[in-house]
PDB file of C-alpha atoms and ligand atoms in Angstrom:
ATOM      1  CA  UNK M   1       9.626  -6.300 -27.532  1.00 95.00           C
ATOM      2  CA  UNK M   2      10.321  -8.956 -25.118  1.00 97.00           C
ATOM      3  CA  UNK M   3      13.875  -7.564 -24.483  1.00 97.00           C
ATOM      4  CA  UNK M   4      12.670  -4.065 -23.721  1.00 98.00           C
ATOM      5  CA  UNK M   5      10.144  -5.776 -21.225  1.00 98.00           C
ATOM      6  CA  UNK M   6      12.978  -7.801 -19.565  1.00 98.00           C
ATOM      7  CA  UNK M   7      15.217  -4.758 -19.391  1.00 98.00           C
ATOM      8  CA  UNK M   8      12.490  -2.851 -17.740  1.00 98.00           C
ATOM      9  CA  UNK M   9      11.597  -5.773 -15.442  1.00 98.00           C
ATOM     10  CA  UNK M  10      15.413  -6.147 -14.360  1.00 98.00           C
ATOM     11  CA  UNK M  11      15.646  -2.421 -13.704  1.00 98.00           C
ATOM     12  CA  UNK M  12      12.573  -2.587 -11.381  1.00 98.00           C
ATOM     13  CA  UNK M  13      14.223  -5.665  -9.883  1.00 98.00           C
ATOM     14  CA  UNK M  14      17.113  -3.584  -9.025  1.00 97.00           C
ATOM     15  CA  UNK M  15      15.113  -0.810  -7.262  1.00 96.00           C
ATOM     16  CA  UNK M  16      13.348  -3.432  -5.363  1.00 96.00           C
ATOM     17  CA  UNK M  17      16.353  -5.393  -4.237  1.00 96.00           C
ATOM     18  CA  UNK M  18      17.971  -1.922  -3.032  1.00 93.00           C
ATOM     19  CA  UNK M  19      14.925  -0.928  -1.138  1.00 92.00           C
ATOM     20  CA  UNK M  20      14.633  -4.523   0.589  1.00 93.00           C
ATOM     21  CA  UNK M  21      17.877  -3.852   2.477  1.00 90.00           C
ATOM     22  CA  UNK M  22      16.370  -1.009   4.517  1.00 86.00           C
ATOM     23  CA  UNK M  23      12.670  -1.758   4.963  1.00 84.00           C
ATOM     24  CA  UNK M  24      12.292   0.209   7.946  1.00 83.00           C
ATOM     25  CA  UNK M  25      13.165   3.347   6.114  1.00 80.00           C
ATOM     26  CA  UNK M  26      10.259   2.823   3.575  1.00 80.00           C
ATOM     27  CA  UNK M  27       7.055   5.294   3.419  1.00 79.00           C
ATOM     28  CA  UNK M  28       4.096   2.839   3.307  1.00 76.00           C
ATOM     29  CA  UNK M  29       0.463   4.036   2.800  1.00 78.00           C
ATOM     30  CA  UNK M  30      -2.886   1.993   2.896  1.00 76.00           C
ATOM     31  CA  UNK M  31      -4.865   1.963  -0.125  1.00 69.00           C
ATOM     32  CA  UNK M  32      -7.748   0.073   1.661  1.00 68.00           C
ATOM     33  CA  UNK M  33      -8.131  -2.549   4.128  1.00 66.00           C
ATOM     34  CA  UNK M  34      -5.057  -5.044   4.160  1.00 60.00           C
ATOM     35  CA  UNK M  35      -3.899  -3.271   0.838  1.00 66.00           C
ATOM     36  CA  UNK M  36      -0.529  -1.494   1.175  1.00 65.00           C
ATOM     37  CA  UNK M  37       1.505   0.260  -1.129  1.00 71.00           C
ATOM     38  CA  UNK M  38       5.216   1.674  -0.636  1.00 79.00           C
ATOM     39  CA  UNK M  39       7.295   4.119  -2.414  1.00 89.00           C
ATOM     40  CA  UNK M  40       8.997   1.119  -3.697  1.00 93.00           C
ATOM     41  CA  UNK M  41       6.069  -0.015  -5.758  1.00 94.00           C
ATOM     42  CA  UNK M  42       5.736   3.487  -7.196  1.00 93.00           C
ATOM     43  CA  UNK M  43       9.303   4.013  -7.976  1.00 94.00           C
ATOM     44  CA  UNK M  44       9.418   0.547  -9.543  1.00 97.00           C
ATOM     45  CA  UNK M  45       6.291   1.258 -11.847  1.00 97.00           C
ATOM     46  CA  UNK M  46       7.925   4.761 -12.683  1.00 97.00           C
ATOM     47  CA  UNK M  47      11.054   2.942 -13.970  1.00 98.00           C
ATOM     48  CA  UNK M  48       9.195   0.420 -15.882  1.00 98.00           C
ATOM     49  CA  UNK M  49       6.788   2.961 -17.618  1.00 98.00           C
ATOM     50  CA  UNK M  50       9.874   5.029 -18.350  1.00 98.00           C
ATOM     51  CA  UNK M  51      11.811   2.267 -20.056  1.00 98.00           C
ATOM     52  CA  UNK M  52       8.547   1.170 -22.106  1.00 97.00           C
ATOM     53  CA  UNK M  53       7.634   4.786 -23.117  1.00 96.00           C
ATOM     54  CA  UNK M  54      10.948   5.677 -24.298  1.00 96.00           C
ATOM     55  CA  UNK M  55      11.154   2.498 -26.742  1.00 97.00           C
ATOM     56  CA  UNK M  56       7.444   2.664 -27.460  1.00 96.00           C
ATOM     57  CA  UNK M  57       5.966   6.115 -27.202  1.00 94.00           C
ATOM     58  CA  UNK M  58       2.795   5.235 -28.860  1.00 94.00           C
ATOM     59  CA  UNK M  59       1.820   2.346 -26.740  1.00 96.00           C
ATOM     60  CA  UNK M  60      -0.928   2.172 -24.079  1.00 96.00           C
ATOM     61  CA  UNK M  61      -0.375   1.388 -20.544  1.00 97.00           C
ATOM     62  CA  UNK M  62      -2.277  -0.189 -17.762  1.00 97.00           C
ATOM     63  CA  UNK M  63      -0.387  -0.112 -14.461  1.00 97.00           C
ATOM     64  CA  UNK M  64      -1.233  -0.947 -10.982  1.00 96.00           C
ATOM     65  CA  UNK M  65      -0.343   2.102  -9.120  1.00 94.00           C
ATOM     66  CA  UNK M  66      -0.906   4.879 -12.103  1.00 94.00           C
ATOM     67  CA  UNK M  67      -3.771   3.301 -13.927  1.00 94.00           C
ATOM     68  CA  UNK M  68      -4.083   4.116 -17.578  1.00 93.00           C
ATOM     69  CA  UNK M  69      -1.849   6.281 -19.454  1.00 91.00           C
ATOM     70  CA  UNK M  70       0.024   6.532 -22.929  1.00 85.00           C
ATOM     71  CA  UNK M  71      -1.879   6.513 -26.227  1.00 79.00           C
ATOM     72  CA  UNK M  72      -5.406   5.276 -24.650  1.00 74.00           C
ATOM     73  CA  UNK M  73      -7.090   6.250 -27.917  1.00 75.00           C
ATOM     74  CA  UNK M  74      -6.174   3.953 -30.806  1.00 75.00           C
ATOM     75  CA  UNK M  75      -2.969   2.130 -29.567  1.00 82.00           C
ATOM     76  CA  UNK M  76      -2.881  -1.494 -31.019  1.00 94.00           C
ATOM     77  CA  UNK M  77      -0.581  -2.322 -28.136  1.00 96.00           C
ATOM     78  CA  UNK M  78      -1.085  -2.107 -24.239  1.00 97.00           C
ATOM     79  CA  UNK M  79       1.327  -2.940 -21.640  1.00 98.00           C
ATOM     80  CA  UNK M  80      -0.199  -4.394 -18.442  1.00 98.00           C
ATOM     81  CA  UNK M  81       2.285  -3.894 -15.464  1.00 98.00           C
ATOM     82  CA  UNK M  82       2.322  -5.054 -11.907  1.00 98.00           C
ATOM     83  CA  UNK M  83       5.594  -3.282 -10.559  1.00 98.00           C
ATOM     84  CA  UNK M  84       5.735  -5.465  -7.362  1.00 97.00           C
ATOM     85  CA  UNK M  85       3.554  -8.391  -7.160  1.00 98.00           C
ATOM     86  CA  UNK M  86       3.544  -9.689  -3.435  1.00 96.00           C
ATOM     87  CA  UNK M  87       3.863  -6.135  -1.572  1.00 94.00           C
ATOM     88  CA  UNK M  88       2.849  -7.867   1.670  1.00 93.00           C
ATOM     89  CA  UNK M  89       5.537 -10.229   1.363  1.00 96.00           C
ATOM     90  CA  UNK M  90       8.215  -7.610   0.517  1.00 95.00           C
ATOM     91  CA  UNK M  91       7.097  -5.545   3.393  1.00 92.00           C
ATOM     92  CA  UNK M  92       7.403  -8.338   5.604  1.00 93.00           C
ATOM     93  CA  UNK M  93      11.084  -9.210   4.448  1.00 94.00           C
ATOM     94  CA  UNK M  94       9.543 -12.348   2.727  1.00 96.00           C
ATOM     95  CA  UNK M  95      11.537 -13.170  -0.271  1.00 96.00           C
ATOM     96  CA  UNK M  96       8.604 -14.206  -2.525  1.00 98.00           C
ATOM     97  CA  UNK M  97       7.620 -11.392  -4.748  1.00 98.00           C
ATOM     98  CA  UNK M  98       7.995 -10.280  -8.515  1.00 98.00           C
ATOM     99  CA  UNK M  99       7.764  -7.784 -11.442  1.00 98.00           C
ATOM    100  CA  UNK M 100       5.265  -8.584 -13.782  1.00 98.00           C
ATOM    101  CA  UNK M 101       4.882  -7.021 -17.372  1.00 98.00           C
ATOM    102  CA  UNK M 102       2.715  -8.130 -20.217  1.00 98.00           C
ATOM    103  CA  UNK M 103       1.821  -6.825 -23.631  1.00 98.00           C
ATOM    104  CA  UNK M 104      -1.497  -7.090 -25.398  1.00 97.00           C
ATOM    105  CA  UNK M 105      -1.554  -6.592 -29.042  1.00 96.00           C
ATOM    106  CA  UNK M 106      -4.980  -6.126 -30.477  1.00 94.00           C
ATOM    107  CA  UNK M 107      -6.743  -7.502 -27.535  1.00 93.00           C
ATOM    108  CA  UNK M 108      -4.563 -10.573 -27.268  1.00 96.00           C
ATOM    109  CA  UNK M 109      -1.657 -11.215 -24.772  1.00 98.00           C
ATOM    110  CA  UNK M 110       1.408 -11.368 -26.826  1.00 98.00           C
ATOM    111  CA  UNK M 111       4.544 -11.013 -24.645  1.00 98.00           C
ATOM    112  CA  UNK M 112       5.127 -11.682 -20.872  1.00 98.00           C
ATOM    113  CA  UNK M 113       7.927 -11.468 -18.105  1.00 98.00           C
ATOM    114  CA  UNK M 114       7.438 -12.256 -14.748  1.00 98.00           C
ATOM    115  CA  UNK M 115      10.734 -11.609 -12.700  1.00 98.00           C
ATOM    116  CA  UNK M 116      11.840 -12.465  -9.030  1.00 98.00           C
ATOM    117  CA  UNK M 117      14.755 -10.029  -8.127  1.00 98.00           C
ATOM    118  CA  UNK M 118      15.612 -12.405  -5.231  1.00 96.00           C
ATOM    119  CA  UNK M 119      16.745 -15.282  -6.937  1.00 97.00           C
ATOM    120  CA  UNK M 120      16.923 -13.907 -10.337  1.00 98.00           C
ATOM    121  CA  UNK M 121      14.440 -16.155 -11.940  1.00 98.00           C
ATOM    122  CA  UNK M 122      13.028 -14.766 -15.219  1.00 98.00           C
ATOM    123  CA  UNK M 123       9.840 -16.241 -16.684  1.00 98.00           C
ATOM    124  CA  UNK M 124       9.140 -15.183 -20.175  1.00 98.00           C
ATOM    125  CA  UNK M 125       6.778 -15.889 -23.074  1.00 98.00           C
ATOM    126  CA  UNK M 126       5.972 -14.903 -26.616  1.00 98.00           C
ATOM    127  CA  UNK M 127       2.880 -16.007 -28.278  1.00 98.00           C
ATOM    128  CA  UNK M 128       3.400 -18.905 -30.223  1.00 98.00           C
ATOM    129  CA  UNK M 129       7.251 -18.854 -29.206  1.00 98.00           C
ATOM    130  CA  UNK M 130       7.003 -21.119 -26.011  1.00 98.00           C
ATOM    131  CA  UNK M 131       7.714 -20.321 -22.388  1.00 98.00           C
ATOM    132  CA  UNK M 132      11.143 -20.027 -20.689  1.00 98.00           C
ATOM    133  CA  UNK M 133      12.945 -19.899 -17.409  1.00 98.00           C
ATOM    134  CA  UNK M 134      16.135 -18.257 -17.643  1.00 98.00           C
ATOM    135  CA  UNK M 135      16.325 -18.931 -21.331  1.00 92.00           C
ATOM    136  CA  UNK M 136      15.473 -22.742 -20.598  1.00 98.00           C
ATOM    137  CA  UNK M 137      12.298 -24.070 -22.209  1.00 98.00           C
ATOM    138  CA  UNK M 138       9.437 -24.934 -19.599  1.00 98.00           C
ATOM    139  CA  UNK M 139       6.543 -27.199 -19.904  1.00 98.00           C
ATOM    140  CA  UNK M 140       3.580 -27.849 -17.456  1.00 98.00           C
ATOM    141  CA  UNK M 141       3.846 -30.833 -15.181  1.00 98.00           C
ATOM    142  CA  UNK M 142       2.628 -34.285 -16.588  1.00 98.00           C
ATOM    143  CA  UNK M 143       1.067 -35.270 -13.250  1.00 98.00           C
ATOM    144  CA  UNK M 144      -2.788 -36.628 -13.725  1.00 96.00           C
ATOM    145  CA  UNK M 145      -3.491 -38.128 -10.567  1.00 97.00           C
ATOM    146  CA  UNK M 146      -4.841 -35.433  -8.134  1.00 98.00           C
ATOM    147  CA  UNK M 147      -3.438 -37.274  -5.174  1.00 98.00           C
ATOM    148  CA  UNK M 148       0.121 -36.460  -6.538  1.00 98.00           C
ATOM    149  CA  UNK M 149      -0.566 -32.806  -7.277  1.00 98.00           C
ATOM    150  CA  UNK M 150       0.862 -29.634  -5.598  1.00 98.00           C
ATOM    151  CA  UNK M 151      -1.827 -26.823  -5.982  1.00 98.00           C
ATOM    152  CA  UNK M 152      -1.253 -23.133  -5.444  1.00 98.00           C
ATOM    153  CA  UNK M 153      -3.923 -20.578  -4.405  1.00 98.00           C
ATOM    154  CA  UNK M 154      -4.349 -17.225  -2.789  1.00 97.00           C
ATOM    155  CA  UNK M 155      -6.482 -16.759   0.222  1.00 95.00           C
ATOM    156  CA  UNK M 156      -9.015 -13.895   0.037  1.00 90.00           C
ATOM    157  CA  UNK M 157      -7.762 -10.878   2.380  1.00 84.00           C
ATOM    158  CA  UNK M 158      -9.059  -7.604   0.780  1.00 81.00           C
ATOM    159  CA  UNK M 159     -12.379  -8.208  -0.625  1.00 81.00           C
ATOM    160  CA  UNK M 160     -14.187 -10.834   1.513  1.00 84.00           C
ATOM    161  CA  UNK M 161     -17.354 -11.091  -0.595  1.00 84.00           C
ATOM    162  CA  UNK M 162     -16.491 -14.718  -2.018  1.00 87.00           C
ATOM    163  CA  UNK M 163     -14.758 -16.135   1.296  1.00 92.00           C
ATOM    164  CA  UNK M 164     -17.511 -18.686   2.030  1.00 92.00           C
ATOM    165  CA  UNK M 165     -17.443 -19.848  -1.491  1.00 92.00           C
ATOM    166  CA  UNK M 166     -13.898 -20.087  -1.627  1.00 94.00           C
ATOM    167  CA  UNK M 167     -13.434 -21.950   1.858  1.00 95.00           C
ATOM    168  CA  UNK M 168     -15.837 -24.706   0.495  1.00 94.00           C
ATOM    169  CA  UNK M 169     -13.782 -24.949  -2.583  1.00 95.00           C
ATOM    170  CA  UNK M 170     -10.701 -25.337  -0.402  1.00 96.00           C
ATOM    171  CA  UNK M 171     -12.352 -27.879   1.847  1.00 96.00           C
ATOM    172  CA  UNK M 172     -13.013 -30.096  -1.013  1.00 96.00           C
ATOM    173  CA  UNK M 173      -9.630 -29.706  -2.752  1.00 97.00           C
ATOM    174  CA  UNK M 174      -7.701 -30.442   0.587  1.00 97.00           C
ATOM    175  CA  UNK M 175      -8.368 -34.387   0.803  1.00 97.00           C
ATOM    176  CA  UNK M 176      -7.765 -34.797  -2.930  1.00 98.00           C
ATOM    177  CA  UNK M 177      -4.415 -33.463  -3.555  1.00 98.00           C
ATOM    178  CA  UNK M 178      -0.734 -33.852  -1.897  1.00 98.00           C
ATOM    179  CA  UNK M 179      -0.614 -30.338  -0.796  1.00 98.00           C
ATOM    180  CA  UNK M 180      -1.780 -26.663  -1.366  1.00 98.00           C
ATOM    181  CA  UNK M 181       0.607 -23.631  -1.125  1.00 98.00           C
ATOM    182  CA  UNK M 182      -0.195 -19.897  -0.604  1.00 97.00           C
ATOM    183  CA  UNK M 183       3.081 -18.176  -1.265  1.00 97.00           C
ATOM    184  CA  UNK M 184       1.564 -14.644  -1.991  1.00 97.00           C
ATOM    185  CA  UNK M 185       2.633 -13.485  -5.293  1.00 98.00           C
ATOM    186  CA  UNK M 186      -0.095 -14.504  -8.040  1.00 98.00           C
ATOM    187  CA  UNK M 187       2.224 -13.734 -11.008  1.00 98.00           C
ATOM    188  CA  UNK M 188       5.025 -16.130  -9.565  1.00 98.00           C
ATOM    189  CA  UNK M 189       2.402 -18.750  -8.578  1.00 98.00           C
ATOM    190  CA  UNK M 190       1.160 -18.716 -12.301  1.00 98.00           C
ATOM    191  CA  UNK M 191       4.805 -18.999 -13.420  1.00 98.00           C
ATOM    192  CA  UNK M 192       5.424 -21.882 -11.296  1.00 98.00           C
ATOM    193  CA  UNK M 193       2.423 -23.791 -12.974  1.00 98.00           C
ATOM    194  CA  UNK M 194       4.170 -23.100 -16.142  1.00 98.00           C
ATOM    195  CA  UNK M 195       7.421 -24.536 -14.926  1.00 98.00           C
ATOM    196  CA  UNK M 196       5.644 -27.824 -13.616  1.00 98.00           C
ATOM    197  CA  UNK M 197       6.115 -26.889  -9.813  1.00 98.00           C
ATOM    198  CA  UNK M 198       2.654 -26.726  -9.110  1.00 98.00           C
ATOM    199  CA  UNK M 199       0.064 -28.634 -10.998  1.00 98.00           C
ATOM    200  CA  UNK M 200      -2.758 -26.294 -10.723  1.00 98.00           C
ATOM    201  CA  UNK M 201      -3.707 -22.892  -9.405  1.00 98.00           C
ATOM    202  CA  UNK M 202      -7.010 -20.943  -8.481  1.00 98.00           C
ATOM    203  CA  UNK M 203      -7.768 -17.566  -6.967  1.00 97.00           C
ATOM    204  CA  UNK M 204     -10.597 -15.133  -6.806  1.00 96.00           C
ATOM    205  CA  UNK M 205     -10.420 -11.504  -6.537  1.00 94.00           C
ATOM    206  CA  UNK M 206      -7.217 -10.765  -8.854  1.00 96.00           C
ATOM    207  CA  UNK M 207      -6.639  -7.712 -11.102  1.00 97.00           C
ATOM    208  CA  UNK M 208      -5.715  -7.922 -14.657  1.00 97.00           C
ATOM    209  CA  UNK M 209      -1.981  -7.019 -13.862  1.00 98.00           C
ATOM    210  CA  UNK M 210      -1.626 -10.005 -11.401  1.00 98.00           C
ATOM    211  CA  UNK M 211      -2.721 -12.691 -13.894  1.00 98.00           C
ATOM    212  CA  UNK M 212      -1.972 -11.045 -17.535  1.00 98.00           C
ATOM    213  CA  UNK M 213       1.819 -12.058 -17.891  1.00 98.00           C
ATOM    214  CA  UNK M 214       1.530 -15.366 -15.686  1.00 98.00           C
ATOM    215  CA  UNK M 215      -1.375 -16.773 -17.813  1.00 98.00           C
ATOM    216  CA  UNK M 216       0.442 -16.355 -21.198  1.00 98.00           C
ATOM    217  CA  UNK M 217       3.413 -18.154 -19.570  1.00 98.00           C
ATOM    218  CA  UNK M 218       1.266 -20.871 -18.645  1.00 98.00           C
ATOM    219  CA  UNK M 219      -0.485 -21.304 -22.103  1.00 98.00           C
ATOM    220  CA  UNK M 220       3.080 -21.132 -23.727  1.00 98.00           C
ATOM    221  CA  UNK M 221       4.006 -24.074 -21.490  1.00 98.00           C
ATOM    222  CA  UNK M 222       1.155 -26.198 -22.718  1.00 98.00           C
ATOM    223  CA  UNK M 223      -1.235 -25.503 -19.795  1.00 98.00           C
ATOM    224  CA  UNK M 224      -4.738 -24.284 -19.756  1.00 98.00           C
ATOM    225  CA  UNK M 225      -6.095 -20.900 -17.975  1.00 98.00           C
ATOM    226  CA  UNK M 226      -9.739 -19.823 -17.619  1.00 97.00           C
ATOM    227  CA  UNK M 227     -11.995 -18.314 -15.054  1.00 96.00           C
ATOM    228  CA  UNK M 228     -13.624 -20.814 -12.612  1.00 95.00           C
ATOM    229  CA  UNK M 229     -16.181 -21.907 -15.073  1.00 93.00           C
ATOM    230  CA  UNK M 230     -13.356 -22.565 -17.492  1.00 95.00           C
ATOM    231  CA  UNK M 231     -14.217 -19.505 -19.804  1.00 93.00           C
ATOM    232  CA  UNK M 232     -11.565 -17.171 -21.110  1.00 94.00           C
ATOM    233  CA  UNK M 233     -12.752 -14.052 -19.086  1.00 94.00           C
ATOM    234  CA  UNK M 234     -10.507 -14.302 -16.175  1.00 96.00           C
ATOM    235  CA  UNK M 235      -8.743 -11.011 -16.829  1.00 96.00           C
ATOM    236  CA  UNK M 236     -11.824  -9.168 -16.562  1.00 94.00           C
ATOM    237  CA  UNK M 237     -13.508 -11.240 -13.635  1.00 93.00           C
ATOM    238  CA  UNK M 238     -10.552 -11.523 -11.701  1.00 95.00           C
ATOM    239  CA  UNK M 239     -11.363 -15.380 -10.997  1.00 95.00           C
ATOM    240  CA  UNK M 240      -8.770 -17.684 -12.228  1.00 97.00           C
ATOM    241  CA  UNK M 241      -8.161 -21.419 -12.728  1.00 98.00           C
ATOM    242  CA  UNK M 242      -4.922 -22.785 -14.158  1.00 98.00           C
ATOM    243  CA  UNK M 243      -3.085 -26.042 -14.641  1.00 98.00           C
ATOM    244  CA  UNK M 244      -1.823 -28.714 -16.899  1.00 98.00           C
ATOM    245  CA  UNK M 245      -4.878 -29.684 -19.120  1.00 98.00           C
ATOM    246  CA  UNK M 246      -5.790 -32.790 -17.019  1.00 98.00           C
ATOM    247  CA  UNK M 247      -5.644 -31.062 -13.632  1.00 98.00           C
ATOM    248  CA  UNK M 248      -7.318 -27.888 -15.076  1.00 98.00           C
ATOM    249  CA  UNK M 249     -10.433 -30.242 -15.803  1.00 97.00           C
ATOM    250  CA  UNK M 250     -10.338 -32.074 -12.482  1.00 97.00           C
ATOM    251  CA  UNK M 251     -10.188 -28.823 -10.657  1.00 97.00           C
ATOM    252  CA  UNK M 252     -13.120 -27.459 -12.806  1.00 96.00           C
ATOM    253  CA  UNK M 253     -15.082 -30.348 -11.672  1.00 96.00           C
ATOM    254  CA  UNK M 254     -14.326 -29.993  -8.017  1.00 96.00           C
ATOM    255  CA  UNK M 255     -15.004 -26.276  -7.969  1.00 95.00           C
ATOM    256  CA  UNK M 256     -18.128 -26.120  -9.967  1.00 92.00           C
ATOM    257  CA  UNK M 257     -20.432 -27.226  -7.095  1.00 92.00           C
ATOM    258  CA  UNK M 258     -19.012 -24.547  -4.891  1.00 91.00           C
ATOM    259  CA  UNK M 259     -19.573 -21.423  -7.492  1.00 89.00           C
ATOM    260  CA  UNK M 260     -21.949 -19.483  -5.331  1.00 75.00           C
ATOM    261  CA  UNK M 261     -24.922 -17.508  -7.049  1.00 70.00           C
ATOM    262  CA  UNK M 262     -22.855 -14.392  -6.540  1.00 66.00           C
ATOM    263  CA  UNK M 263     -19.619 -15.727  -8.363  1.00 74.00           C
ATOM    264  CA  UNK M 264     -21.765 -17.169 -11.294  1.00 77.00           C
ATOM    265  CA  UNK M 265     -23.704 -13.755 -11.597  1.00 74.00           C
ATOM    266  CA  UNK M 266     -20.271 -11.863 -11.602  1.00 73.00           C
ATOM    267  CA  UNK M 267     -18.706 -14.135 -14.140  1.00 72.00           C
ATOM    268  CA  UNK M 268     -22.099 -13.977 -16.417  1.00 76.00           C
ATOM    269  CA  UNK M 269     -21.847  -9.989 -16.107  1.00 75.00           C
ATOM    270  CA  UNK M 270     -18.251 -10.021 -17.080  1.00 76.00           C
ATOM    271  CA  UNK M 271     -19.068 -12.349 -20.175  1.00 75.00           C
ATOM    272  CA  UNK M 272     -21.925 -10.098 -21.151  1.00 76.00           C
ATOM    273  CA  UNK M 273     -19.826  -6.883 -20.982  1.00 76.00           C
ATOM    274  CA  UNK M 274     -17.223  -8.474 -22.821  1.00 74.00           C
ATOM    275  CA  UNK M 275     -19.413  -9.581 -25.903  1.00 74.00           C
ATOM    276  CA  UNK M 276     -20.637  -5.913 -25.904  1.00 73.00           C
ATOM    277  CA  UNK M 277     -17.212  -4.548 -26.122  1.00 69.00           C
ATOM    278  CA  UNK M 278     -15.776  -7.034 -28.571  1.00 68.00           C
TER     279      UNK M 278
HETATM  280  C1  LIG S 301      -1.408  -9.725  -4.757  1.00 72.28           C
HETATM  281  C2  LIG S 301      -0.565 -10.960  -4.869  1.00 72.28           C
HETATM  282  C3  LIG S 301      -1.309 -12.030  -4.042  1.00 72.28           C
HETATM  283  C4  LIG S 301      -2.686 -12.208  -4.173  1.00 72.28           C
HETATM  284  C5  LIG S 301      -3.370 -10.771  -4.143  1.00 72.28           C
HETATM  285  C6  LIG S 301      -2.720  -9.642  -5.069  1.00 72.28           C
HETATM  286  P1  LIG S 301      -0.011  -7.269  -4.806  1.00 72.28           P
HETATM  287  O1  LIG S 301      -0.582  -8.665  -5.424  1.00 72.28           O
HETATM  288  O2  LIG S 301      -0.761 -11.402  -6.073  1.00 72.28           O
HETATM  289  O3  LIG S 301      -0.741 -13.220  -4.131  1.00 72.28           O
HETATM  290  O4  LIG S 301      -3.245 -13.188  -3.401  1.00 72.28           O
HETATM  291  O5  LIG S 301      -4.595 -10.886  -4.510  1.00 72.28           O
HETATM  292  O6  LIG S 301      -3.308  -8.586  -5.030  1.00 72.28           O
HETATM  293  O7  LIG S 301      -1.129  -6.363  -4.224  1.00 72.28           O
HETATM  294  O8  LIG S 301       0.866  -7.666  -3.933  1.00 72.28           O
HETATM  295  O9  LIG S 301       0.535  -6.654  -6.067  1.00 72.28           O
HETATM  296 CA1  LIG S 302      -0.456  -8.029  -7.904  1.00 72.28          CA
HETATM  297 CA1  LIG S 303       1.548  -4.847  -6.864  1.00 72.28          CA
END
């Protein structure tokens, strides 16, 4: 199944690369404030779904642009797809974006692919089988002192509900670490944590397709992933914290005092709903 996901990601990468040569010709529409979608996002998604459905016609799909499709009734397998993660970078000609494909089996993430078509970096993972960058095993970093650590993040730009709480976290993390980066593709950011390039990462307001593949890649590289309270409801809440095990705990402690009432209520509600569904 991983091979099929890699094939789908590479095909989508070809579509994206081709389009990146003629950005001026693209049809772009606005989904909401600061939320753009181009015909490339849609074409890449159609191509990925085509490859996956040809191989596995009875699997379910959750994809950013077309939503839920396939066998939604009783499928044990669900593919979670972000055809182009980092659309804003793509539209501005900044070569930091990716294709992200994950597979859930009976509710657990099982396979993951994050592909950067600009430099051909392919991050993959299978549950219990480790994480790889271009077929070489990767591990999270060993750094433990926060002053040596490079932390990735995403700055809120669409939904600004939690911007105050986010900025308080940001202010508290800056003086403790070696640096903070905001490159603009959450799937790649998470893969960079897995590869030991960043030591940790946090963001508020993501969707399941931004995080699903990257989070399995981190776990298989020996890292930890959770929501901002450290629980495993990040795919549902959209609040994510990740890192090597030591940095994960340090970041949890730094962030804790800044969890606003709204953020905590949101996480509790998500946990409650998850308990009911499970
Ligand atoms: C976005 C990117 C970005 C993150 C946003 C995401 P998109 O995905 O992952 O890094 O900060 O929250 O929505 O919209 O380009 O697929
Ligand atoms: Ca995305
Ligand atoms: Ca996207």
